Amino acid sequence: MESAPLLEITDLSVTFRGEAGESTPVRGVSLSVNANETHAVVGESGSGKSVTSLAVMGLLPKASSRISGGAIRYRRRDGLTSDLAHASDGEMRRLRGAEIAMIFQEPMTSLNPVLTIGEQIAEAVRLHLGYDRARAKARAVEMLALVEIPDAARRADDYPHHMSGGMRQRAMIALAMSCNPALLIADEPTTALDVTIQAQVLKLIDRLRLETGMGVLFITHNLGVVAEIANRVSVFYAGEVVESAEKRPLFHAPRHPYTRALLDCLPARAKRDENNRRILNPIPGQVAPVKAGCGFAPRCVHARAWCHEVAPALEAEDGRVIRCHRWQEVA
Amino acid sequence: MLKVIARRAFGLAIVLAIVGAMVFFLTRLAPGDPAALMLGDQASAEDIAKLRETYGLDRPVLVQFGLWLKEVFSGNLGHSIFLQRPVTQALAERAEPTFFLAVFSLLIAACIGIPAGIASAVWRGRMADQAISGFAMLAANIPSFWLGLIFIQIFSVRLGLFPVAGYGSPDAGLLERLRHLLLPASVLGIVNSALITRFTRASMLDVLDADFVRTARAKGLPERKVILRHAFGNALVPIVTVLGLTLALLIGGAIVTETVFGLPGIGNLVVSAVLRRDYPVIQGALLVVAAIYVLINLAIDVLYTLIDPRVRM
Amino acid sequence: MAASLSSVMPATGAALFFRRLFRRKLVLAAAIILLIAIVAALFAALITPFDPGAMRVARRLRAPDGVNWFGTDELGRDVFSRIIWGGRASLGIGAAVVIFSVSIGGLLGLLAGYFRRLDAVIMRIVDALMALPDILLAIFLVAVLGASAFNVILALAIVYTPRVIRVVRASTLVVRELPFVEAARALGVSLHRILFVHVLLNVASPILVQATFIFAYAVLAEAGLSFLGAGVPPDIPTWGTMIASGQQYADRAFWVVLFPGLAIVLVALSLQILGDGLRDMLDPKLRKAL
């Protein structure tokens, strides 16, 4: 790591107020994204990965949630650093779409049905780059061509419902890339797509990263996708980072029992390891907010009594971090 | 799309035909001889017999209905003995105040209801939402004639800002007309804003949580643009529907307000026709109002295709 | 809907029903106002300080004071007493309209929801009736039937029946597809029993909500008709006739117009609030929408 990271989240907590009282779906999360790097965040639904990404975007629902701790330091294009956890609405708005862009899981519903694709891209371009109508339109066409949409000039006048899911996700990426963001947040961008199209979209995102040198925070529950695109991986469980490492070491030598269990569920691995294949214990009812002890303990095959009582701290070793009492014995 | 509209048009034509039949047969229920009623108290037996013949009242009811339909389709809604002129002419003479009042009222209702509904949805559950919803609830339950009387007392009698009643002299200019219409249109606007507020709020709530609204925010758009361009743009279809229906209701439903403010519109014509038992006028007015309702409904269908590209083909 | 109803309708659930309904203070307030209005109307003779028809020309158009709480009208009659008696007429007509339109509309709605053939016919007529503004249709019907209290009831019942038909038909269409209706049919329960017991019990809550709204509309519409002189004959005090006869004195004696109108607003508003409360409670899905 030659320079300071592009995005550095430290000890982030997010609290939601609901009818059943308060809950904290993100607790003390730290992770960083460098320029020209894809940092994948992997975890099951409800593990806090999407909430973390919305916190970075400043898009958490204001009425029901707040950032209850930590900092989100973002190194701006002008070299200064902003703490997005405490930034003003105006500052967030200037960064959103311009420097930090986001693509979402649902390509079918994430585009405005009553505006053409071209209009939706041009709107962002005019806002952040100050282009006039004609230039913005041209930029929209250029972006659609960049994401490999054939006949881009004509497609720009299409409405979202004229396009297939894969095409719409490309259009979403074109929209996100239209103002040359330094950081792209991709929240399960391929989950809703067919496998073949999924691969194309992943390739596209990776190509765009290489060409522009942007950092990518890639959120997914799919380890196969992680293997394909990530440089670094953070594994989320119940609102915490349980393990974070470079991709290779993580896949070859997973340390945390949860990471190991996840990898054991991968079909390729499962086949190779048929004999001592481990199955992830089913979730014991609802994942309740953990009062004490390790969040994963109720599902962990290696859990001992103290795992249920004392919360493990993050331990650093060899460029990776692990949150487990027993990782050295288990490994 | 054309096929859908054609099917709707057919359905609405049936509605219109049923209204016609209803109006015709229910009028036959009225006590007394229609001919005698049409001619009024002073008619001689001779006149009545003559009229019975011209209108075919001596023939079977179904034949009468057929004859009546034929007349209606050729644009003849009958003749008003009291007014000494064809019903179509009587209605045409009264159309202007009713039309302007309806449009003006709708404008006021929309100017109150749409912003109020948007604000109420955006600030859902907070004070502003409760205040707006409360106002809408109140407005919907105020009798328009009573509100009209109170407005006249306050703004015309006490403050002298507006004429107490009427539509001005026949050759008055547009500005003078507007001065006469402002108070009644405000009354109708306030009362009718309630439904528009509620509809706008509900349809805004439906879209405010939509994914594309989140996308618009992720673009860095200012909140005003997110709400007005992206959310409101998608909430328009139900809002246009309620605006159209409100206009349709205002054209035939402003009867009481027209009476309170002495506006010489169709509503006023209907009231005096009812009091005089001038059936051809009542029948004609009902048919015309139903026809306008039908046409506005068709217009809404066509408007959909302009607003929502998904409906376009 | 079915579940909430079965937990709510039995007598043992009555306490729970009211506790849930009155959780919102506003709904409770509306219910209390309505209760007062109904009791006052029922026992008008006991409550009113004056005979509503008693004229005292010496005390005409008096402002509200200790004797005539709401003042006197152009013939020296006590406005307060007339409002109580007027409520008897206005609420009575409203209630009668509700009973007529709910029973006829309920029946037709059930039939329309259950028999395809009838559905087409009934719904076309419903569409036609709803193509005309309430007040225009009502005034036409009163004109045809003749102006009397009963005919006003009949006319308004015809005007509001289509609303009931629509609601009941829609609910019936949903309910008839539910497993338990299917099961009843399979068990050989006769058709009319299915209709009237199973389906009716299950559409009871939307009917109840609609009935409350129709009550409010009917009170407003009756006032409008009476005001136009096309409703209840002017010698019977209703809130509408009181405003009608008082309007020409409004600049000298605002109270002859103000108080009957406030009575209308208060009652209609309370009915609306109660109806909203019932709907919210019986169908939480709708809470967000209208």
XYZ file of C-alpha atoms in Angstrom, chain B residues 28-196:
169
model
C -92.169 7.942 -17.053
C -92.479 7.040 -13.368
C -93.204 10.633 -12.517
C -96.737 11.159 -11.385
C -99.050 12.696 -13.969
C -99.222 12.833 -17.723
C -95.860 13.844 -19.196
C -97.590 15.894 -21.842
C -99.595 17.778 -19.267
C -96.448 18.226 -17.212
C -94.512 19.427 -20.217
C -97.136 21.990 -21.051
C -97.638 23.179 -17.512
C -100.725 24.036 -15.530
C -102.341 26.330 -18.049
C -102.411 23.858 -20.930
C -105.707 23.051 -22.549
C -106.816 19.465 -23.096
C -106.492 20.054 -26.824
C -102.870 21.135 -26.559
C -102.107 18.137 -24.405
C -103.641 15.755 -26.912
C -101.701 17.382 -29.714
C -98.473 17.087 -27.793
C -99.179 13.463 -26.963
C -99.412 12.829 -30.647
C -96.281 14.742 -31.664
C -94.250 12.985 -28.996
C -95.907 9.678 -29.690
C -97.043 9.444 -26.096
C -100.118 7.508 -27.196
C -97.937 4.668 -28.448
C -96.330 1.798 -26.469
C -93.509 2.831 -24.130
C -90.820 0.931 -26.000
C -91.782 2.583 -29.261
C -91.629 5.898 -27.479
C -88.174 5.046 -26.242
C -87.063 4.220 -29.770
C -88.438 7.494 -31.107
C -86.785 9.382 -28.277
C -83.442 7.685 -28.926
C -83.684 8.579 -32.597
C -84.193 12.201 -31.679
C -81.327 12.163 -29.201
C -78.961 10.673 -31.753
C -79.858 13.346 -34.243
C -78.895 15.914 -31.609
C -82.382 16.855 -30.516
C -82.865 16.721 -26.762
C -86.443 17.985 -26.886
C -88.120 21.279 -26.322
C -88.687 23.198 -23.113
C -92.116 24.723 -22.975
C -91.157 26.857 -19.983
C -88.068 28.284 -21.628
C -89.684 28.475 -25.061
C -86.644 27.004 -26.764
C -84.953 23.700 -27.598
C -83.221 22.025 -24.655
C -79.916 21.971 -26.529
C -80.090 25.723 -26.891
C -80.987 26.218 -23.235
C -78.031 24.070 -22.198
C -75.666 25.796 -24.605
C -76.618 29.189 -23.194
C -75.794 28.007 -19.696
C -72.651 26.080 -20.557
C -70.151 28.903 -20.244
C -70.396 29.733 -16.513
C -70.500 26.042 -15.641
C -67.484 25.263 -17.788
C -65.398 28.161 -16.474
C -66.431 27.463 -12.897
C -65.474 23.785 -13.239
C -62.090 24.506 -14.797
C -61.299 27.308 -12.381
C -62.339 25.170 -9.407
C -60.253 22.263 -10.633
C -57.280 24.582 -10.980
C -57.664 25.763 -7.398
C -58.273 22.232 -6.119
C -55.152 20.981 -7.911
C -53.053 23.899 -6.681
C -54.054 23.023 -3.123
C -54.257 19.254 -3.378
C -51.139 18.314 -5.326
C -48.538 20.251 -3.279
C -50.335 19.325 -0.066
C -50.371 15.654 -1.031
C -46.691 15.689 -1.981
C -45.700 17.452 1.244
C -47.821 15.095 3.272
C -46.180 12.040 1.685
C -42.659 13.413 2.001
C -43.171 14.267 5.666
C -45.252 11.177 6.328
C -46.216 10.711 9.949
C -44.921 14.089 11.025
C -46.811 17.200 12.101
C -47.160 18.582 8.571
C -48.639 15.292 7.359
C -51.141 15.208 10.184
C -52.125 18.839 9.669
C -52.607 18.353 5.922
C -54.527 15.107 6.318
C -56.695 16.748 8.952
C -57.419 19.705 6.691
C -58.287 17.380 3.802
C -60.631 15.399 6.019
C -62.330 18.602 7.172
C -62.594 20.027 3.643
C -64.248 16.864 2.364
C -66.977 17.148 4.986
C -67.979 20.779 4.635
C -71.221 21.289 2.705
C -70.215 23.507 -0.221
C -73.351 25.651 0.001
C -72.697 26.419 3.645
C -69.073 27.309 3.003
C -70.311 29.457 0.110
C -72.726 31.347 2.373
C -69.970 31.935 4.906
C -67.526 33.098 2.238
C -70.158 35.471 0.864
C -70.714 36.869 4.365
C -67.016 37.342 5.029
C -65.530 38.342 1.681
C -68.463 39.962 -0.108
C -70.751 41.418 2.541
C -68.273 42.337 5.309
C -65.099 42.996 3.329
C -66.722 43.948 0.037
C -64.002 42.281 -1.989
C -66.227 40.354 -4.362
C -69.695 40.634 -5.855
C -72.279 38.877 -3.681
C -73.685 36.839 -6.548
C -74.192 36.578 -10.275
C -72.014 36.480 -13.321
C -71.786 40.168 -14.191
C -73.460 41.952 -17.057
C -73.747 39.985 -20.293
C -71.015 42.007 -22.013
C -68.585 41.952 -19.092
C -64.955 41.171 -19.873
C -62.929 38.185 -18.790
C -61.543 39.911 -15.710
C -65.025 40.787 -14.491
C -66.075 37.162 -15.026
C -63.106 35.955 -13.024
C -64.019 38.305 -10.185
C -67.458 36.718 -10.070
C -66.046 33.218 -10.286
C -63.234 33.488 -7.759
C -65.344 32.977 -4.654
C -67.470 30.053 -5.867
C -64.398 28.476 -7.451
C -62.545 28.803 -4.148
C -65.361 27.045 -2.332
C -65.427 24.185 -4.827
C -61.650 24.169 -5.011
C -61.278 23.759 -1.253
C -63.968 21.098 -0.977
C -62.632 19.120 -3.944
C -58.978 19.470 -2.962
C -59.515 16.832 -0.287
C -59.731 13.890 -2.671
C -56.801 15.166 -4.738
